[in-house]
């Protein structure tokens, strides 16, 4: 079948527009269209390409996506090579390092010790204070140009407060939490998971589509300047302070140590403490603090002699796989988990490890009764590192993948382009139970006291078949369940009752409609105002909303077309569940007059009259945006008691600082948006 000429022409037009807009936005820093317009056209192209795969060309903007490294990235020759570090693995190595440097300097010296962030080394070049180029380390001499991608990372300043010509270096990383969330989504979407936050960061950064980078929640810690003399500072300690002042994110766990024994104490402290950090570190970097002394000590061809990286021992454990369990998720994706002999790993006892998907089992040739090494990806998720093949018995056989759903026994399907097996039966009890868990979760209807075990019991005893049945539960029914006494039954009923008053976006998110996350649910609800309007909306009308692309629009239309959905919504109406949007609509926001309108606000320190969440909600209702870190883009910092580094940074950057009282006055004096 040949594709209609009109469609071919439209695809070509979209290529032209999107390439032009992307280049204006990312390369020239001069966008000519709103982001939403770009997103809408991008989404249209994606949809046309999915409908007519024959129109997908290699150079399409949509194809320059994905976790893989792109060899097409422009190369950059570093003006000053990006060196690596020599390694130390124990205290003796450190003592030798200390002796070596002291011998050259001739007397004792101080060390700056810093966390060795496990990410990707980056170089940022500023000319006249403006960010001109960002690159990867590459082989140290030649790296890749990732300027457009780095510009999407929120904590990297595009403009410095001073017209400096300098190159700063640091680590780009993904937090443990963002890594876990990203992998969960990828797993449920049938995509390959990233092995660790470092890979996830690298995959998100070293590719041609900056839109993907922008969505990946990357952060940076800047730790050095290529030519320290540019900053006019004498020590690493002062240089880091100066980098803070210039608006960079530096890591504040650093410590100035008077001798190598203090360095060792720091290492011992972080050997345990590192599991509590929100990002992964793979060691500690020890640097001679004084720049003059650094020069005196010098470099080898590969690394400075004045610094060394202490590497934590790999946290691995050996155990044996006894069985593989398959679990059905809310979307029908069936995921395997290895059940193993319990073993201590990075501070906890581990007996289960996700195997993610069938491809992974095949690639690693994981079999029952295999002796394996396990580690924790992102310091959190236990995973099988490798099989100790030499310990296999002669009778060992390749693992047989299941062909039937472990819950409803319907045939599993492997969808092309996915790595996952899926149960396609929408009435599969496992999918329904997962759907119930999702419905009561915090971001959805937020019904306290209904854990997975209780919901499972309710389902098994036929008390609930769908999410609306929750609103039909009686005290007598709850009292029939294990471990439910009168008090907890009443608490549950009260929580269910309270949830009826939720604004409708929580219900829409809770329904678990494919591709409709909490953010999309809110945007749609704010736009249409109530569920009847949303249900009546056509795909085209949905698609007209900023940030709602055709994939979400299509999914919503399909979901609300279903007769079961319509019956479910009718039940909610009969049960008096609120189906209208109670937040601020864009029309109301337009009419708000407030000092917070269109302003970026950071809350820091202890607040007394409001909780952080309350203050955030109030400011957002008044048209402000509340973010977590202070940067050039921050307009107001509200400093409560004991405000620390964020306040200091705001003062250094000359940002307007208010105390809690000033914030409250501003809120109270703003026009009401109830
Ligand atoms: S200083 C001259 N400080 O570790 C080399 N490196 O193996 C200067 N790294 O590629 C490096 N955290 O990407 C330094 N606080 C830190 C670091 C750090 C992570 C990485 C860096 C480098 C690798 C060296």
PDB file of C-alpha atoms and ligand atoms in Angstrom, residues 81-87 113-122 137 169-172 221-224 236 240 251 281-287 299 302-304 306-307 309 311, ligand 1:
ATOM      1  CA  UNK A  81      42.926  17.394  28.146  1.00  0.00           C
ATOM      2  CA  UNK A  82      40.441  15.856  30.572  1.00  0.00           C
ATOM      3  CA  UNK A  83      42.611  13.533  32.607  1.00  0.00           C
ATOM      4  CA  UNK A  84      41.621  10.595  34.727  1.00  0.00           C
ATOM      5  CA  UNK A  85      42.690   9.740  38.279  1.00  0.00           C
ATOM      6  CA  UNK A  86      45.009   7.166  39.745  1.00  0.00           C
ATOM      7  CA  UNK A  87      43.281   4.692  42.044  1.00  0.00           C
ATOM      8  CA  UNK A 113      38.332  15.299  49.918  1.00  0.00           C
ATOM      9  CA  UNK A 114      35.255  15.036  47.745  1.00  0.00           C
ATOM     10  CA  UNK A 115      32.735  12.385  46.853  1.00  0.00           C
ATOM     11  CA  UNK A 116      33.483  10.597  43.600  1.00  0.00           C
ATOM     12  CA  UNK A 117      30.138  10.930  41.878  1.00  0.00           C
ATOM     13  CA  UNK A 118      29.280   7.996  39.625  1.00  0.00           C
ATOM     14  CA  UNK A 119      28.151   9.732  36.473  1.00  0.00           C
ATOM     15  CA  UNK A 120      29.601  11.097  33.300  1.00  0.00           C
ATOM     16  CA  UNK A 121      32.417  13.663  33.195  1.00  0.00           C
ATOM     17  CA  UNK A 122      31.442  16.869  31.417  1.00  0.00           C
ATOM     18  CA  UNK A 137      35.282  13.513  28.263  1.00  0.00           C
ATOM     19  CA  UNK A 169      34.399  20.343  34.754  1.00  0.00           C
ATOM     20  CA  UNK A 170      32.143  18.131  36.722  1.00  0.00           C
ATOM     21  CA  UNK A 171      29.963  15.088  36.800  1.00  0.00           C
ATOM     22  CA  UNK A 172      26.540  14.751  35.252  1.00  0.00           C
ATOM     23  CA  UNK A 221      28.098  18.547  40.468  1.00  0.00           C
ATOM     24  CA  UNK A 222      30.880  20.795  39.225  1.00  0.00           C
ATOM     25  CA  UNK A 223      34.204  20.000  40.860  1.00  0.00           C
ATOM     26  CA  UNK A 224      36.945  21.844  39.046  1.00  0.00           C
ATOM     27  CA  UNK A 236      40.535  23.965  45.651  1.00  0.00           C
ATOM     28  CA  UNK A 240      34.686  25.468  44.936  1.00  0.00           C
ATOM     29  CA  UNK A 251      28.849  19.005  46.229  1.00  0.00           C
ATOM     30  CA  UNK A 281      29.162   7.478  44.435  1.00  0.00           C
ATOM     31  CA  UNK A 282      31.864   4.981  43.598  1.00  0.00           C
ATOM     32  CA  UNK A 283      34.662   6.386  45.709  1.00  0.00           C
ATOM     33  CA  UNK A 284      36.294   9.389  47.298  1.00  0.00           C
ATOM     34  CA  UNK A 285      38.596  11.811  45.482  1.00  0.00           C
ATOM     35  CA  UNK A 286      41.525  13.152  47.480  1.00  0.00           C
ATOM     36  CA  UNK A 287      43.111  16.343  46.136  1.00  0.00           C
ATOM     37  CA  UNK A 299      51.003  15.254  36.256  1.00  0.00           C
ATOM     38  CA  UNK A 302      47.174  10.254  32.195  1.00  0.00           C
ATOM     39  CA  UNK A 303      46.441  11.765  35.580  1.00  0.00           C
ATOM     40  CA  UNK A 304      47.449  14.389  38.096  1.00  0.00           C
ATOM     41  CA  UNK A 306      48.389  15.549  43.218  1.00  0.00           C
ATOM     42  CA  UNK A 307      45.102  13.649  43.389  1.00  0.00           C
ATOM     43  CA  UNK A 309      40.615   8.275  43.746  1.00  0.00           C
ATOM     44  CA  UNK A 311      37.540   3.246  45.081  1.00  0.00           C
TER      45      UNK A 311
HETATM   46  S1  LIG B   1      38.643  15.384  39.830  1.00  0.00           S
HETATM   47  C1  LIG B   1      42.187  15.599  36.619  1.00  0.00           C
HETATM   48  N1  LIG B   1      36.598  15.153  41.406  1.00  0.00           N
HETATM   49  O1  LIG B   1      36.162  10.529  38.324  1.00  0.00           O
HETATM   50  C2  LIG B   1      41.010  14.756  36.964  1.00  0.00           C
HETATM   51  N2  LIG B   1      36.728  13.704  39.538  1.00  0.00           N
HETATM   52  O2  LIG B   1      38.475   8.662  37.408  1.00  0.00           O
HETATM   53  C3  LIG B   1      40.078  15.547  37.759  1.00  0.00           C
HETATM   54  N3  LIG B   1      34.801  12.204  39.300  1.00  0.00           N
HETATM   55  O3  LIG B   1      36.558  11.284  34.997  1.00  0.00           O
HETATM   56  C4  LIG B   1      38.995  14.733  38.302  1.00  0.00           C
HETATM   57  N4  LIG B   1      33.712  12.907  41.063  1.00  0.00           N
HETATM   58  O4  LIG B   1      34.520  12.217  35.998  1.00  0.00           O
HETATM   59  C5  LIG B   1      37.208  14.686  40.305  1.00  0.00           C
HETATM   60  N5  LIG B   1      34.807  15.101  42.875  1.00  0.00           N
HETATM   61  C6  LIG B   1      35.407  14.644  41.783  1.00  0.00           C
HETATM   62  C7  LIG B   1      34.845  13.612  40.993  1.00  0.00           C
HETATM   63  C8  LIG B   1      35.548  13.165  39.872  1.00  0.00           C
HETATM   64  C9  LIG B   1      33.688  12.081  40.034  1.00  0.00           C
HETATM   65  C10 LIG B   1      35.119  11.407  38.088  1.00  0.00           C
HETATM   66  C11 LIG B   1      35.548  12.244  36.928  1.00  0.00           C
HETATM   67  C12 LIG B   1      36.735  11.575  36.345  1.00  0.00           C
HETATM   68  C13 LIG B   1      36.826  10.300  37.100  1.00  0.00           C
HETATM   69  C14 LIG B   1      38.273  10.004  37.358  1.00  0.00           C
END
